[in-house]
Coordinates of C-alpha atoms in Angstrom, one line a residue:
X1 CA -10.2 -3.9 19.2
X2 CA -12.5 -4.8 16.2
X3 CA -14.3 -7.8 15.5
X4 CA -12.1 -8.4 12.1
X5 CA -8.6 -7.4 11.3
X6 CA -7.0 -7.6 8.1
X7 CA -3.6 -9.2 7.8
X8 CA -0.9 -8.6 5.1
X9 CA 0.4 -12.1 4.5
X10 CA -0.9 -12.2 1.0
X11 CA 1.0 -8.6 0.1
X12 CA 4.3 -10.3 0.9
X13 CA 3.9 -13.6 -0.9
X14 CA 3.3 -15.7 2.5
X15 CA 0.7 -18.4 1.5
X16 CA 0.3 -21.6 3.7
X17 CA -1.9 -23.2 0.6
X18 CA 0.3 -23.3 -2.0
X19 CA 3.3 -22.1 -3.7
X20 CA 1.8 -21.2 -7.0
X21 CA -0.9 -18.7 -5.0
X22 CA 2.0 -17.2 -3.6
X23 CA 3.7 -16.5 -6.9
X24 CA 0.9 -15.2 -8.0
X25 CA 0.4 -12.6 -5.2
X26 CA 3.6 -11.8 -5.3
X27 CA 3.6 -10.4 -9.0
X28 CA 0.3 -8.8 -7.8
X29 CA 1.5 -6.8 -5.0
X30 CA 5.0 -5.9 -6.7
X31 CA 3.2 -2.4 -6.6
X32 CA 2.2 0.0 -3.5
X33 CA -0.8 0.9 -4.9
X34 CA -2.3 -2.5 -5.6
X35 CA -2.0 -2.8 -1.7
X36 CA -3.1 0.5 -0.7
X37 CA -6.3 -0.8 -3.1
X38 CA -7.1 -4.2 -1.4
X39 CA -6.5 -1.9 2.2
X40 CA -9.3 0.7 0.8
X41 CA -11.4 -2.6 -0.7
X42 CA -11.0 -3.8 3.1
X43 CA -12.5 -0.4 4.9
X44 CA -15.1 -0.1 2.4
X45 CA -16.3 -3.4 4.1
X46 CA -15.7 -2.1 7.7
X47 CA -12.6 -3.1 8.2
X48 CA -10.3 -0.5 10.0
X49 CA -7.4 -2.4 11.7
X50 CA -4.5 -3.6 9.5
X51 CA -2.3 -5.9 11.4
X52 CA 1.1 -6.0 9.7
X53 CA 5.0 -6.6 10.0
X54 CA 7.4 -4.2 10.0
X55 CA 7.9 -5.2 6.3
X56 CA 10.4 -2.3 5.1
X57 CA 7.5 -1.4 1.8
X58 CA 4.8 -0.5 5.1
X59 CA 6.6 2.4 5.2
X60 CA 5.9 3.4 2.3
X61 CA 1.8 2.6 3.4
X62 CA 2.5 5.0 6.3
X63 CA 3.8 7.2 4.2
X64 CA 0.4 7.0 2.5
X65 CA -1.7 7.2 5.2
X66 CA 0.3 10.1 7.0
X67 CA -0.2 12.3 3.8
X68 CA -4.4 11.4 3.5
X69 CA -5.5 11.9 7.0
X70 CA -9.3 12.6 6.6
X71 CA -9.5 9.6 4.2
X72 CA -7.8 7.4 7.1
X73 CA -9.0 9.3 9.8
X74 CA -10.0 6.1 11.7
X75 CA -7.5 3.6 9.9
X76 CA -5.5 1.6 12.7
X77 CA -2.1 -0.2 12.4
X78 CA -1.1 -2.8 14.7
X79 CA 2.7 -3.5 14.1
X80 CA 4.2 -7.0 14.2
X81 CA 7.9 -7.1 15.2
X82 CA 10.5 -7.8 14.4
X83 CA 9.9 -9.0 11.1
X84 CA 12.6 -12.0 11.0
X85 CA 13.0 -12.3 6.9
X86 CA 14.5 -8.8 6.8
X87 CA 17.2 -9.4 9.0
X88 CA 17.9 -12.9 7.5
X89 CA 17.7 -11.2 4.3
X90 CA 20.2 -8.7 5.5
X91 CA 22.4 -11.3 6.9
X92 CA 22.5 -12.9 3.3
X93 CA 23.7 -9.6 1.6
X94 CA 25.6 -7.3 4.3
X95 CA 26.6 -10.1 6.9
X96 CA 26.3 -10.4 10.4
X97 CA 28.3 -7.4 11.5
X98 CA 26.9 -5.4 8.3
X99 CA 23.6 -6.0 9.4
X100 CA 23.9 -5.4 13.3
X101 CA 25.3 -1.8 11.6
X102 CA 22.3 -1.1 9.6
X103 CA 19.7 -1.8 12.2
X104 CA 21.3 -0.9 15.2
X105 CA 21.6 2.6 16.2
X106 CA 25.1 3.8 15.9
X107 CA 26.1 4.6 19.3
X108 CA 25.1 0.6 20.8
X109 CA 26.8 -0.7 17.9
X110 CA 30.2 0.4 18.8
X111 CA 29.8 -1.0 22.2
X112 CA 28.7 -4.1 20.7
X113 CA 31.8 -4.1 19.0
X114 CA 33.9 -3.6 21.9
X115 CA 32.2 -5.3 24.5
X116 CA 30.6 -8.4 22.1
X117 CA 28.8 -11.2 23.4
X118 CA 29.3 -9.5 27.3
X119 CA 27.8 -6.3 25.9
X120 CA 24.8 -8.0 24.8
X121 CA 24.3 -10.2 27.9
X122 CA 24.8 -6.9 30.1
X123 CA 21.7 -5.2 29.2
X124 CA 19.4 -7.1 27.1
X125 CA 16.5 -4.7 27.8
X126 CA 17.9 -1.9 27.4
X127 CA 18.8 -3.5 24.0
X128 CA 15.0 -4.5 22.9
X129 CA 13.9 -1.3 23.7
X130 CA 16.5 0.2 20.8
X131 CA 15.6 -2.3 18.9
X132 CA 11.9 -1.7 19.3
X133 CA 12.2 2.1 18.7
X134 CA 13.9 1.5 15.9
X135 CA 11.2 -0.8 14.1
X136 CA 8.5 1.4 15.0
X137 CA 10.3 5.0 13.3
X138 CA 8.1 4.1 10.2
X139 CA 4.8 3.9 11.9
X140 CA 5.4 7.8 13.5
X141 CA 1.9 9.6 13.4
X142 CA -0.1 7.0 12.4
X143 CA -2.1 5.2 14.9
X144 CA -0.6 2.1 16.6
X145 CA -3.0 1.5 19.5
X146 CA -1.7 -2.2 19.8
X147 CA 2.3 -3.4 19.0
X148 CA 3.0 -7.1 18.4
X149 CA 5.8 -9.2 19.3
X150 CA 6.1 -11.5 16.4
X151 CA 5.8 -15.5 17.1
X152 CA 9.1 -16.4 16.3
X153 CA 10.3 -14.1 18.9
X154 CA 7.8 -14.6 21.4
X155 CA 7.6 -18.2 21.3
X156 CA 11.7 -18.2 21.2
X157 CA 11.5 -16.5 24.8
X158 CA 8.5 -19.4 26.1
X159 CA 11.1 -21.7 25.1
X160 CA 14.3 -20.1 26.9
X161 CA 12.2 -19.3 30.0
X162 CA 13.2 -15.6 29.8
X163 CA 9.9 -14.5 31.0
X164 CA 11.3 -11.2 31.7
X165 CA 12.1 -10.1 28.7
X166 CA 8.4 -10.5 27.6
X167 CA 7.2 -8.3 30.6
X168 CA 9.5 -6.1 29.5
X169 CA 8.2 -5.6 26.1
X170 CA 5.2 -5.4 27.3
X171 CA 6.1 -2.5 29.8
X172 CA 8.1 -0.2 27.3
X173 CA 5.8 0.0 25.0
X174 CA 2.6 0.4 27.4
X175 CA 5.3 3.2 29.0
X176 CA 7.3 4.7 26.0
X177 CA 4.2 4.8 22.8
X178 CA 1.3 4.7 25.3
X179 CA 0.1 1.7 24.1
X180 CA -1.0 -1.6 24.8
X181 CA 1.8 -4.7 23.9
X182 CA 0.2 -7.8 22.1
X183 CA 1.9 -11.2 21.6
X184 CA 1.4 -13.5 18.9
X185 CA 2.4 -17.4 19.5
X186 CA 1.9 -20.8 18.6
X187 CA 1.7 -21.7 22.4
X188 CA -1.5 -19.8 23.8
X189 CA -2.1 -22.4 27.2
X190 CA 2.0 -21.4 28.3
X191 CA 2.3 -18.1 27.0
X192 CA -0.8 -16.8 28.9
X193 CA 0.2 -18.7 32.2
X194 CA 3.6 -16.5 31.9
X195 CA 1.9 -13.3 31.2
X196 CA -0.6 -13.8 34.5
X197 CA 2.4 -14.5 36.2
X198 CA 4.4 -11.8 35.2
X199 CA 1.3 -9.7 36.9
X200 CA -0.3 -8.6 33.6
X201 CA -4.0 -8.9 33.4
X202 CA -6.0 -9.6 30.3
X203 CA -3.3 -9.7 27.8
X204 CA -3.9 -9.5 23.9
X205 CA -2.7 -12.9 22.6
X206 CA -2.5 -13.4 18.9
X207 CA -2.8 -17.1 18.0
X208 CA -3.6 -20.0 15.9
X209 CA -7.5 -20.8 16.4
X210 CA -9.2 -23.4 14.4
X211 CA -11.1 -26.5 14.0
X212 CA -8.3 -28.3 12.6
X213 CA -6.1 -27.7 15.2
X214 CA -3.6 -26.8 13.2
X215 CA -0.4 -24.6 15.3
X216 CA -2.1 -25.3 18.1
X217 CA 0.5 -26.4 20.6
X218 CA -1.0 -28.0 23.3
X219 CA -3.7 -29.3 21.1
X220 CA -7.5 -27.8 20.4
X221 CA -9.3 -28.8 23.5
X222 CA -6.9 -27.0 26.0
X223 CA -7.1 -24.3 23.7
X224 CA -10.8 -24.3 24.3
X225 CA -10.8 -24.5 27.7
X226 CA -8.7 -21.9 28.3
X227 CA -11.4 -19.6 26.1
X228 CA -14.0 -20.6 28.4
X229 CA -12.5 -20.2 31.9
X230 CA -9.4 -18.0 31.8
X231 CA -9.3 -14.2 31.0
X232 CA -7.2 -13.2 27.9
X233 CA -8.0 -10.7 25.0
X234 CA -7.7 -13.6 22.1
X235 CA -7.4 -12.8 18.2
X236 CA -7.9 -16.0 16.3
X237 CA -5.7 -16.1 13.2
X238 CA -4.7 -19.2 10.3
X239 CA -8.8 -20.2 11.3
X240 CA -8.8 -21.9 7.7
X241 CA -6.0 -24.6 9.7
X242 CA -3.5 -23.9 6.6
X243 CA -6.1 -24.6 4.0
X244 CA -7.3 -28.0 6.0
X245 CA -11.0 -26.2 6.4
X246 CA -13.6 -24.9 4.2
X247 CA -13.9 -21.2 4.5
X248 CA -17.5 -21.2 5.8
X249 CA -17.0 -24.2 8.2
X250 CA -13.7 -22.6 9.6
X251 CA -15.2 -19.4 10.3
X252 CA -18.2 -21.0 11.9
X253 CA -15.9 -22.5 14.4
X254 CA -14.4 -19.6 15.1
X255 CA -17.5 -17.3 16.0
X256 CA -18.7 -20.0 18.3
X257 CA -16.0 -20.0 20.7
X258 CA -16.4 -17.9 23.7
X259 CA -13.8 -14.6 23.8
X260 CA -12.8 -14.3 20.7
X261 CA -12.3 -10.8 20.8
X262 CA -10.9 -10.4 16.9
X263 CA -10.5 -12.8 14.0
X264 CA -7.3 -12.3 11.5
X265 CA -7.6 -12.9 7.8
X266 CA -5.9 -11.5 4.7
X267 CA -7.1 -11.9 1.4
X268 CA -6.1 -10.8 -1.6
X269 CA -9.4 -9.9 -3.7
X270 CA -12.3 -7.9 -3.5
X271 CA -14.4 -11.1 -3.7
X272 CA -12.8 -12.9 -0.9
X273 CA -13.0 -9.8 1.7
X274 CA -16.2 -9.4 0.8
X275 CA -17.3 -13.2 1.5
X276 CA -15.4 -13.4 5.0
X277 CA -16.4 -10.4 6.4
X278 CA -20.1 -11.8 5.6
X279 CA -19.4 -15.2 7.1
X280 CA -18.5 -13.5 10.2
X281 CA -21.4 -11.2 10.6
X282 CA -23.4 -14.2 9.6
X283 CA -22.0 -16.2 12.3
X284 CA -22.0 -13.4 15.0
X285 CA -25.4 -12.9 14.4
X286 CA -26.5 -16.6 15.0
X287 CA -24.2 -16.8 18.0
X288 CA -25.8 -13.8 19.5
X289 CA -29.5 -14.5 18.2

């Protein structure tokens, strides 16, 4: 993976500073092209690896990227599923059974409907692994070396114990798209002791890293500790702790710790792309001097 991703929070109006920055994004972004722009601001500064939901207006980035490929020739996407709002969206306007018919393929949904709830308990896997083709139709021929299982789905599974079902994520889409399966969590320390146990080795674990603590379950130090002496692909994201740490001071954290592999940021201008990608050069640089 590379050193810095770029994250797509600000395109859909998700701010964890304040309300009126995301109002503002969100009247900025109302167009595809003023995101396609901030991605093409974001390579022109080295960064190749967008890390986004499975937002239904990314499809209409793929779409983009599909129909320039010498422009993106070495532009990655690294899919987050599922992307919860869409479906609680959906919920609000079609209902429950009108969304489980617009999501899920047509053949599972009539047994669904005849079996119900003992349907669904049957085969679970065999359920995710629908559901998981289905979220990824958009991203067809563009490259998605890593897919993501989003927190609120990941950490829902830490909390029910159903270890299983995050081993099997993990081996459909290593088996089915030939690529590897990353998690993102607010629970590093647990989710990592499930993956080891679950017999995969130096998993990709998305999580909250910073100085602040902030969504850190389990608290900074074990987070730290687990960065020194266990092995894990980490990706630090929210390292501003939700707006609790000065940019420079945050990222200076960040590129101290041992095995960060990647640090996760979004930003929404020129300006601000520009100045974090610096920081972390300037960082690297001193950690590695």
């Amino acid at each position: 993976m590379e050193r810095i991703l770029f994250g797509d929070n600000q395109f859909f109006a998700v701010n964890h500073i304040s309300d009126e920055k995301s109002r503002a994004q969100s009247i900025k972004f109302r167009e595809d092209s003023a995101i396609i722009k901030t991605l093409d601001e974001a390579m022109s500064f080295g960064i190749n690896t967008f890390m986004c939901t499975t937002h239904d207006r990314i499809a209409n980035i793929c779409e983009v990227v599909r129909n320039n490929p010498e422009k993106y020739k070495d532009f990655k996407i690294f899919p987050c599923m599922p992307y919860a709002h869409k479906y609680a969206n959906a919920v609000t306007e079609l209902g429950i059974a009108g969304t489980i018919k617009q999501y899920v393929p047509g053949n599972l949904f009539g047994s669904i409907l005849k079996g119900g709830v003992a349907y669904l308990s049957k085969d679970f896997l065999s359920i995710m692994e629908l559901l998981i083709d289905a979220e990824l139709k958009m991203f067809k021929g563009v490259n998605t070396p890593v897919v993501f299982l989003q927190n609120v789905i990941t950490d829902l599974f830490l909390g029910l114990n159903a270890n299983e079902i995050l081993i099997g994520f993990y081996n459909y889409v290593k088996k089915k798209y030939n690529a590897e399966a990353g998690f993102i969590t607010m629970n590093m320390p647990k989710l990592l002791d499930v993956l080891e146990k679950g017999g995969i080795e130096n998993p990709i674990i998305c999580s909250s890293i910073n100085k602040a603590g902030f969504r850190m379950s389990g608290g900074k130090e074990v987070y730290e500790d687990y960065l020194r002496n266990r092995k894990f692909r980490a990706i630090a994201m929210q390292v501003l702790g939700g707006g609790a740490i000065a940019p420079k001071e945050a990222i200076e954290y960040v590129c101290r710790l041992p095995n960060i592999e990647s640090i996760l940021f979004g930003a929404s201008s020129r300006a601000n792309i520009q100045n974090t990608v610096e920081s972390i050069h300037y960082f690297d640089r001193i950690k590695n001097a």
